Coordinates of C-alpha atoms in Angstrom, one line a residue:
X1347 CA 31.0 51.5 5.1
X1348 CA 27.2 52.0 4.7
X1349 CA 27.7 51.4 0.9
X1350 CA 29.6 48.2 1.7
X1351 CA 26.8 46.9 3.9
X1352 CA 24.2 47.7 1.2
X1353 CA 26.2 45.9 -1.4
X1354 CA 26.7 42.9 0.9
X1355 CA 23.0 42.7 1.6
X1356 CA 22.2 42.9 -2.1
X1357 CA 24.7 40.2 -2.9
X1358 CA 23.3 37.9 -0.1
X1359 CA 19.8 38.4 -1.6
X1360 CA 21.1 37.4 -5.0
X1361 CA 22.7 34.3 -3.5
X1362 CA 19.5 33.4 -1.7
X1363 CA 17.4 33.7 -4.9
X1364 CA 20.0 31.8 -6.8
X1365 CA 20.0 29.0 -4.2
X1366 CA 16.2 28.7 -4.4
X1367 CA 16.0 28.6 -8.2
X1368 CA 14.6 25.3 -9.2
X1369 CA 16.5 23.0 -11.6
X1370 CA 15.2 22.5 -15.1
X1371 CA 15.5 18.9 -16.2
X1372 CA 15.1 18.0 -19.9
X1373 CA 14.0 14.4 -20.2
X1374 CA 13.5 12.1 -23.2
X1375 CA 11.2 9.1 -23.3
X1376 CA 12.3 5.6 -24.3
X1377 CA 8.9 4.0 -25.0
X1378 CA 5.6 5.3 -26.3
X1379 CA 2.2 3.6 -26.3
X1380 CA 0.1 3.4 -29.5
X1381 CA -2.4 6.3 -29.9
X1382 CA -5.9 6.1 -28.6
X1383 CA -8.8 6.8 -30.9
X1384 CA -9.8 10.2 -29.7
X1385 CA -8.7 12.0 -26.5
X1386 CA -6.2 10.3 -24.2
X1387 CA -6.4 11.6 -20.6
X1388 CA -5.3 9.6 -17.5
X1389 CA -3.0 6.6 -16.9
X1390 CA -2.1 4.0 -14.2
X1391 CA 0.7 1.5 -14.0
X1392 CA 0.1 -2.1 -12.8
X1393 CA 3.3 -4.0 -11.7
X1394 CA 3.2 -7.8 -12.2
X1395 CA 3.9 -9.5 -8.9
X1396 CA 6.6 -11.8 -10.2
X1397 CA 7.4 -11.0 -13.8
X1398 CA 8.2 -7.3 -14.1
X1399 CA 8.3 -7.4 -17.9
X1400 CA 4.6 -8.5 -17.8
X1401 CA 3.5 -5.2 -16.1
X1402 CA 0.7 -3.2 -17.8
X1403 CA -0.2 0.4 -18.6
X1404 CA -3.9 1.3 -18.2
X1405 CA -5.1 4.5 -19.9
X1406 CA -8.3 6.3 -20.6
X1407 CA -9.7 7.8 -23.8
X1408 CA -12.4 10.2 -22.5
X1409 CA -13.8 10.5 -26.0
X1410 CA -14.8 14.1 -26.5
X1411 CA -16.1 13.4 -30.0
X1412 CA -16.6 9.6 -29.7
X1413 CA -17.5 7.4 -26.8
X1414 CA -13.8 6.7 -26.0
X1415 CA -12.8 3.6 -23.9
X1416 CA -10.2 2.0 -21.7
X1417 CA -6.9 0.9 -23.1
X1418 CA -4.4 -1.7 -21.8
X1419 CA -0.8 -1.7 -23.1
X1420 CA 2.3 -3.7 -22.2
X1421 CA 5.5 -1.9 -21.2
X1422 CA 6.7 -2.0 -24.8
X1423 CA 3.7 0.2 -25.7
X1424 CA 1.9 -2.5 -27.6
X1425 CA -1.9 -2.6 -27.2
X1426 CA -3.1 -5.6 -25.2
X1427 CA -6.8 -4.8 -24.8
X1428 CA -9.4 -2.2 -25.6
X1429 CA -12.7 -1.9 -23.6
X1430 CA -15.4 0.2 -25.3
X1431 CA -16.8 1.8 -22.1
X1432 CA -18.5 5.2 -22.5
X1433 CA -16.5 8.3 -21.6
X1434 CA -14.1 7.1 -18.9
X1435 CA -12.1 9.9 -17.3
X1436 CA -9.6 9.0 -14.5
X1437 CA -8.2 5.6 -13.5
X1438 CA -6.3 4.3 -10.5
X1439 CA -5.5 0.8 -9.2
X1440 CA -4.7 -1.1 -6.0
X1441 CA -3.5 -4.6 -5.2
X1442 CA -5.0 -7.4 -3.1
X1443 CA -8.6 -6.6 -2.5
X1444 CA -10.4 -9.6 -1.0
X1445 CA -13.3 -10.7 -3.2
X1446 CA -15.1 -14.0 -2.7
X1447 CA -12.2 -15.4 -0.6
X1448 CA -9.6 -14.5 -3.2
X1449 CA -7.3 -11.5 -3.4
X1450 CA -7.5 -9.6 -6.7
X1451 CA -5.8 -6.4 -8.1
X1452 CA -8.4 -3.9 -9.3
X1453 CA -8.5 -0.8 -11.5
X1454 CA -11.2 1.8 -10.7
X1455 CA -12.5 4.3 -13.4
X1456 CA -14.6 7.4 -13.1
X1457 CA -17.3 7.5 -15.8
X1458 CA -17.6 11.0 -17.1
X1459 CA -21.2 10.9 -18.4
X1460 CA -22.5 8.6 -15.8
X1461 CA -22.9 9.1 -12.1
X1462 CA -20.8 6.2 -11.1
X1463 CA -17.4 4.5 -10.9
X1464 CA -16.6 1.1 -12.4
X1465 CA -14.3 -1.6 -11.1
X1466 CA -12.2 -4.0 -13.2
X1467 CA -10.2 -7.0 -12.0
X1468 CA -6.6 -7.2 -13.4
X1469 CA -6.1 -10.8 -14.6
X1470 CA -2.4 -11.4 -14.1
X1471 CA -2.3 -14.5 -16.3
X1472 CA -4.4 -13.2 -19.2
X1473 CA -3.0 -9.6 -18.6
X1474 CA -6.5 -8.2 -19.3
X1475 CA -9.2 -6.4 -17.4
X1476 CA -12.5 -8.0 -16.4
X1477 CA -15.3 -6.0 -14.9
X1478 CA -16.3 -6.8 -11.3
X1479 CA -18.5 -3.9 -10.5
X1480 CA -21.5 -4.9 -8.3
X1481 CA -24.9 -5.2 -10.0
X1482 CA -26.0 -2.2 -7.9
X1483 CA -24.0 0.7 -9.4
X1484 CA -21.4 2.5 -7.2
X1485 CA -23.0 5.9 -7.4
X1486 CA -21.3 9.2 -7.1
X1487 CA -22.3 12.8 -7.9
X1488 CA -23.1 13.8 -11.5
X1489 CA -20.3 14.3 -14.0
X1490 CA -17.6 12.5 -12.0
X1491 CA -14.1 13.7 -13.0
X1492 CA -11.0 13.1 -10.9
X1493 CA -10.4 9.8 -9.1
X1494 CA -7.8 8.2 -6.9
X1495 CA -7.7 5.2 -4.6
X1496 CA -6.5 5.0 -0.9
X1497 CA -5.8 1.9 1.2
X1498 CA -5.8 2.7 4.9
X1499 CA -2.6 1.1 6.4
X1500 CA -3.9 0.2 9.8
X1501 CA -6.7 -2.2 8.6
X1502 CA -6.4 -2.4 4.8
X1503 CA -9.8 -0.7 4.1
X1504 CA -10.0 0.6 0.5
X1505 CA -11.5 3.9 -0.5
X1506 CA -12.0 5.9 -3.7
X1507 CA -11.9 9.7 -3.8
X1508 CA -14.0 11.2 -6.7
X1509 CA -14.5 14.8 -7.8
X1510 CA -17.2 16.3 -10.1
X1511 CA -17.5 18.8 -12.9
X1512 CA -21.2 19.5 -12.1
X1513 CA -21.7 23.0 -10.8
X1514 CA -23.8 21.7 -7.9
X1515 CA -21.1 19.3 -6.7
X1516 CA -17.8 20.7 -7.9
X1517 CA -16.8 22.2 -4.5
X1518 CA -16.8 18.9 -2.8
X1519 CA -15.0 15.6 -3.1
X1520 CA -16.7 12.4 -2.1
X1521 CA -15.0 9.5 -0.4
X1522 CA -16.3 6.0 -1.3
X1523 CA -15.7 2.8 0.7
X1524 CA -15.0 -0.1 -1.6
X1525 CA -15.2 -3.8 -0.6
X1526 CA -15.6 -7.3 -2.1
X1527 CA -18.6 -9.6 -1.5
X1528 CA -19.2 -13.3 -1.9
X1529 CA -20.9 -12.6 -5.2
X1530 CA -17.5 -12.0 -6.7
X1531 CA -18.2 -8.3 -7.2
X1532 CA -16.9 -5.1 -5.7
X1533 CA -19.4 -2.9 -3.9
X1534 CA -19.2 0.7 -2.7
X1535 CA -20.9 3.6 -0.9
X1536 CA -20.1 7.2 -0.1
X1537 CA -18.9 7.6 3.5
X1538 CA -18.0 11.3 3.6
X1539 CA -17.6 14.6 1.7
X1540 CA -14.6 17.0 2.0
X1541 CA -13.2 19.9 0.2
X1542 CA -12.3 23.6 0.7
X1543 CA -11.9 24.8 -2.9
X1544 CA -13.7 27.0 -5.4
X1545 CA -13.0 25.4 -8.7
X1546 CA -13.0 21.9 -10.3
X1547 CA -10.7 19.2 -9.0
X1548 CA -9.2 16.8 -11.6
X1549 CA -5.8 15.4 -10.6
X1550 CA -5.7 13.6 -7.3
X1551 CA -3.2 11.3 -5.6
X1552 CA -2.9 9.7 -2.1
X1553 CA 0.2 9.2 0.0
X1554 CA -0.8 6.1 1.9
X1555 CA 2.4 5.8 4.0
X1556 CA 2.0 9.4 5.3
X1557 CA -1.8 9.5 5.2
X1558 CA -2.4 12.4 2.8
X1559 CA -4.8 13.2 -0.1
X1560 CA -3.6 15.8 -2.7
X1561 CA -6.2 17.4 -5.0
X1562 CA -5.3 19.8 -7.9
X1563 CA -7.5 22.8 -8.5
X1564 CA -6.3 24.1 -11.8
X1565 CA -6.1 27.9 -11.2
X1566 CA -5.4 27.9 -7.4
X1567 CA -3.1 25.2 -6.2
X1568 CA -2.9 21.7 -4.8
X1569 CA -5.0 21.1 -1.7
X1570 CA -3.8 18.7 1.0
X1571 CA -6.1 16.7 3.3
X1572 CA -6.0 13.7 5.6
X1573 CA -7.1 10.7 3.6
X1574 CA -8.4 8.7 6.5
X1575 CA -12.1 9.3 7.0
X1576 CA -11.7 8.8 10.7
X1577 CA -9.7 12.1 10.8
X1578 CA -11.1 15.6 10.2
X1579 CA -11.7 16.8 6.7
X1580 CA -10.2 20.3 7.1
X1581 CA -7.6 21.3 4.6
X1582 CA -4.1 21.1 5.9
X1583 CA -2.3 23.3 3.3
X1584 CA -2.3 24.5 -0.3
X1585 CA 0.9 24.0 -2.2
X1586 CA 2.0 24.6 -5.8
X1587 CA 0.5 28.1 -5.4
X1588 CA 3.7 30.2 -5.4
X1589 CA 3.5 33.4 -7.3
X1590 CA 6.1 32.1 -9.9
X1591 CA 3.6 29.3 -10.8
X1592 CA 2.2 30.8 -14.1
X1593 CA 0.4 27.7 -15.5
X1594 CA -2.4 25.4 -14.6
X1595 CA -2.3 22.3 -12.3
X1596 CA -3.7 19.1 -13.7
X1597 CA -2.4 15.5 -13.2
X1598 CA -0.7 14.5 -9.9
X1599 CA 1.7 11.6 -9.1
X1600 CA 3.7 10.5 -6.1
X1601 CA 7.3 9.2 -6.3
X1602 CA 7.6 7.5 -2.9
X1603 CA 10.6 5.9 -1.2
X1604 CA 10.5 3.6 1.9
X1605 CA 11.9 6.2 4.3
X1606 CA 9.2 8.8 3.6
X1607 CA 11.5 10.5 1.1
X1608 CA 10.2 11.3 -2.4
X1609 CA 8.4 13.8 -4.5
X1610 CA 4.9 15.1 -5.4
X1611 CA 4.7 15.7 -9.2
X1612 CA 2.3 18.2 -10.7
X1613 CA 1.6 18.3 -14.4
X1614 CA 1.1 21.8 -15.8
X1615 CA 0.1 21.6 -19.5
X1616 CA 0.1 25.4 -19.8
X1617 CA 3.8 25.4 -19.0
X1618 CA 4.5 22.1 -20.9
X1619 CA 6.1 21.0 -17.6
X1620 CA 5.9 18.8 -14.6
X1621 CA 6.6 20.6 -11.3
X1622 CA 8.5 18.7 -8.6
X1623 CA 7.8 19.3 -4.8
X1624 CA 9.2 17.4 -1.8
X1625 CA 7.0 14.7 -0.4
X1626 CA 7.2 16.4 3.1
X1627 CA 8.4 19.8 4.2
X1628 CA 10.7 20.6 7.1
X1629 CA 10.3 19.0 10.5
X1630 CA 8.9 22.2 11.9
X1631 CA 6.7 22.8 8.9
X1632 CA 5.8 19.5 7.3
X1633 CA 3.1 20.9 5.0
X1634 CA 5.3 23.7 3.5
X1635 CA 6.4 22.0 0.3
X1636 CA 8.4 24.3 -2.0
X1637 CA 9.2 23.9 -5.7
X1638 CA 12.4 21.9 -6.2
X1639 CA 12.6 21.3 -10.0
X1640 CA 10.8 21.6 -13.3
X1641 CA 10.7 18.7 -15.7
X1642 CA 10.4 19.3 -19.5
X1643 CA 10.7 16.9 -22.4
X1644 CA 12.8 17.2 -25.6
X1645 CA 9.6 17.0 -27.8
X1646 CA 8.1 20.1 -26.1
X1647 CA 4.9 18.1 -25.8
X1648 CA 2.6 18.3 -22.8
X1649 CA -0.3 16.5 -21.2
X1650 CA -2.6 16.1 -18.2
X1651 CA -2.2 12.4 -17.2
X1652 CA 0.8 11.5 -15.0
X1653 CA 2.0 8.4 -13.3
X1654 CA 5.3 7.4 -11.6
X1655 CA 6.8 4.6 -9.6
X1656 CA 10.0 4.1 -7.7
X1657 CA 9.8 0.3 -8.1
X1658 CA 11.4 -1.9 -10.8
X1659 CA 8.9 -2.0 -13.6
X1660 CA 10.8 -4.0 -16.3
X1661 CA 14.3 -4.5 -17.7
X1662 CA 13.9 -1.2 -19.5
X1663 CA 12.9 0.6 -16.2
X1664 CA 14.9 -1.0 -13.4
X1665 CA 14.9 2.2 -11.3
X1666 CA 11.3 3.2 -11.8
X1667 CA 9.5 5.0 -14.6
X1668 CA 7.5 8.2 -15.1
X1669 CA 4.6 8.1 -17.6
X1670 CA 3.5 11.4 -19.0
X1671 CA 0.5 12.0 -21.2
X1672 CA 1.2 13.4 -24.7
X1673 CA -2.1 15.2 -25.4
X1674 CA -1.4 16.2 -29.0
X1675 CA -0.4 12.7 -30.2
X1676 CA -3.0 11.0 -28.0
X1677 CA -0.3 8.7 -26.4
X1678 CA 1.5 8.1 -23.2
X1679 CA 5.3 8.4 -23.0
X1680 CA 7.5 6.4 -20.7
X1681 CA 10.6 8.0 -19.2
X1682 CA 13.2 6.0 -17.1
X1683 CA 13.2 7.8 -13.7
X1684 CA 17.0 7.9 -13.4
X1685 CA 17.1 9.7 -16.7
X1686 CA 14.5 12.2 -15.5
X1687 CA 16.4 12.7 -12.2
X1688 CA 19.8 13.3 -13.9
X1689 CA 21.6 13.5 -10.5
X1690 CA 19.5 16.5 -9.5
X1691 CA 16.6 14.4 -8.0
X1692 CA 17.4 11.3 -6.0
X1693 CA 16.5 7.8 -7.0
X1694 CA 15.1 5.5 -4.3
X1695 CA 17.6 2.9 -3.1
X1696 CA 16.5 -0.2 -4.9
X1697 CA 18.5 -3.1 -6.4
X1698 CA 18.1 -2.7 -10.2
X1699 CA 18.0 -6.4 -11.0
X1700 CA 15.5 -8.9 -12.3
X1701 CA 16.7 -11.7 -9.9
X1702 CA 13.4 -12.3 -8.3
X1703 CA 14.8 -12.8 -4.8
X1704 CA 15.9 -9.2 -4.8
X1705 CA 12.7 -7.5 -6.0
X1706 CA 12.3 -4.8 -3.4
X1707 CA 11.6 -1.1 -3.2
X1708 CA 13.1 -0.5 0.1
X1709 CA 16.5 -0.6 1.8
X1710 CA 15.2 -0.2 5.3
X1711 CA 17.1 -2.7 7.4
X1712 CA 14.2 -3.5 9.7
X1713 CA 11.9 -4.5 6.8
X1714 CA 13.3 -7.9 5.8
X1715 CA 12.0 -11.1 4.3
X1716 CA 14.2 -14.1 5.1
X1717 CA 14.8 -17.2 3.0
X1718 CA 12.4 -19.9 3.9
X1719 CA 13.8 -22.9 5.9
X1720 CA 14.1 -25.7 5.0
X1721 CA 14.6 -25.0 1.3
X1722 CA 14.0 -27.1 -0.7
X1723 CA 11.3 -28.7 1.5
X1724 CA 9.3 -31.9 1.0
X1725 CA 5.6 -32.8 1.5
X1726 CA 6.6 -36.1 3.1
X1727 CA 5.0 -36.5 6.5
X1728 CA 3.3 -33.1 6.3
X1729 CA 6.6 -31.3 6.6
X1730 CA 6.4 -27.5 6.5
X1731 CA 8.7 -24.7 5.6
X1732 CA 9.1 -21.7 7.8
X1733 CA 8.9 -18.2 6.4
X1734 CA 10.3 -15.5 8.7
X1735 CA 10.2 -11.7 8.3
X1736 CA 10.8 -8.5 10.2
X1737 CA 8.6 -5.3 10.1
X1738 CA 10.0 -1.9 10.8
X1739 CA 6.5 -0.8 12.0
X1740 CA 3.1 -2.2 12.6
X1741 CA 0.4 -2.2 9.9
X1742 CA -1.6 -4.2 7.4
X1743 CA 0.6 -7.0 5.9
X1744 CA 0.1 -9.4 3.0
X1745 CA 2.2 -12.6 2.6
X1746 CA 1.3 -14.6 -0.5
X1747 CA 2.7 -17.6 -2.5
X1748 CA 2.8 -17.6 -6.3
X1749 CA 3.5 -20.2 -8.9
X1750 CA 5.8 -19.8 -11.9
X1751 CA 3.1 -18.2 -14.0
X1752 CA 2.6 -15.4 -11.4
X1753 CA -0.7 -16.8 -10.2
X1754 CA -1.4 -16.5 -6.5
X1755 CA -1.9 -20.0 -5.0
X1756 CA -2.0 -19.3 -1.3
X1757 CA -2.5 -16.3 1.0
X1758 CA -0.6 -17.0 4.3
X1759 CA -1.1 -13.6 5.9
X1760 CA -3.6 -10.8 5.4
X1761 CA -4.0 -8.8 8.5
X1762 CA -2.6 -6.1 10.8
X1763 CA 0.7 -7.2 12.5
X1764 CA 2.8 -5.3 15.0
X1765 CA 6.4 -4.3 14.4
X1766 CA 9.1 -6.9 15.0
X1767 CA 9.8 -10.4 13.9
X1768 CA 7.2 -12.9 12.7
X1769 CA 7.1 -16.5 11.6
X1770 CA 4.6 -18.4 9.4
X1771 CA 4.5 -21.9 8.0
X1772 CA 3.5 -23.3 4.6
X1773 CA 2.8 -27.0 4.0
X1774 CA 2.7 -26.8 0.2
X1775 CA -1.1 -26.6 -0.1
X1776 CA -3.3 -24.2 -2.1
X1777 CA -6.3 -22.2 -0.8
X1778 CA -8.5 -25.3 -1.0
X1779 CA -6.2 -27.4 1.1
X1780 CA -4.9 -29.5 -1.8
X1781 CA -1.2 -30.3 -2.2
X1782 CA 0.5 -28.6 -5.0
X1783 CA 2.9 -30.2 -7.5
X1784 CA 6.6 -30.0 -6.9
X1785 CA 8.5 -27.1 -8.4
X1786 CA 9.6 -23.6 -7.9
X1787 CA 7.3 -21.1 -6.1
X1788 CA 7.7 -17.5 -5.0
X1789 CA 6.6 -15.8 -1.8
X1790 CA 6.1 -12.1 -1.5
X1791 CA 5.7 -9.8 1.5
X1792 CA 3.9 -6.4 1.1
X1793 CA 3.3 -3.7 3.6
X1794 CA 2.3 -0.1 3.0
X1795 CA 4.2 0.3 -0.2
X1796 CA 7.1 -2.0 0.8
X1797 CA 7.6 -5.2 -1.2
X1798 CA 10.1 -8.0 -1.1
X1799 CA 10.0 -11.4 -2.8
X1800 CA 12.0 -14.7 -2.7
X1801 CA 11.8 -18.1 -4.3
X1802 CA 11.5 -21.6 -2.8
X1803 CA 11.4 -25.2 -4.0
X1804 CA 8.7 -27.7 -3.2
X1805 CA 9.6 -31.4 -3.6
X1806 CA 7.4 -34.5 -3.4

């Protein structure tokens, strides 16, 4: 009987270990960018507001033997633009920063041999970058390294987190407030320091919906903090530090769904892999995030830079895309998320279609953008059309109107709104109060990672 119990206990342990063994997923890319000139490093993905196939990849060449620069590709991997800026390191982007009365999308870059970050406007029509950094440099500690951006949901305030390779500053991360001025430039200043680590931080990512900052210390793990500077800067947890983790920890990316589901991805070049962790732990232990899966690629190549989105990116990537740096070939490879997931990881509930009315990254019933009424509507006698929407929760909201070229023509809402139903009107005018020509227009609602768009027709 005792022998039976011993065998049963041994078998149960075997079952438990087996149940906890992470899946290994072998993925293949479908698109590759052209090679950079020297040393590719970090990457960001900009999604076009109305034309998914016009989205862009922005990557850095940190230039260990040359000066390097900033590269812009389309989603077919074709080079669109090269900016010869000296030794850029990490890049991240955010949408709808108010600058000189107009909302712009920006890319922020840490400059490896300069004590500053630089800001570039993403021109949606030209599909190019234009620098909009203030004349007074946005200064950060020497040898800036990792960088990520964070938009605070409750008021839309924008921040950059920047780490350093300099021995005097490597143990701390600075948080920089970014804002636009009437000079058409983006300004910034350091508002706090945080960090409880011993080594250099490179990969960083923020979870805006849940309010967290993740920072990868190569030899120790991924540190987790609150991203809001109004909260304490004490470390909440260290993840990706299990004894089975034999490699390093470099690039980070967040695959986020509307219902707080999703994954934290950790690039480990030493293991030629991407490690997958749940976005949140259990209800009783939300910061205990255990390894779920390991992603490898068929080429057995590896890299530091990592990016992922759950949103429709183009016709080739209707269910989202993962972009993984190929260090040896100096490129970035694009992997359709559903082919990465392979039924082992879930895919956010989206509608994989290019019909613009259905562009959304959420299936939450309470988040809904209704069809405008009347539609079509006419300018005659100052007639307006009503746009109604419903929010699942309160927060910073943006409602914008675009023309057929994807250019913003009118911002109807840009403020914090409570949960529930809302109604706004548009009379067919642009930001200057001028009537627009008749034709088809799009209106898009955004809130904390949610996005939904519809089209309407304006008549004379």
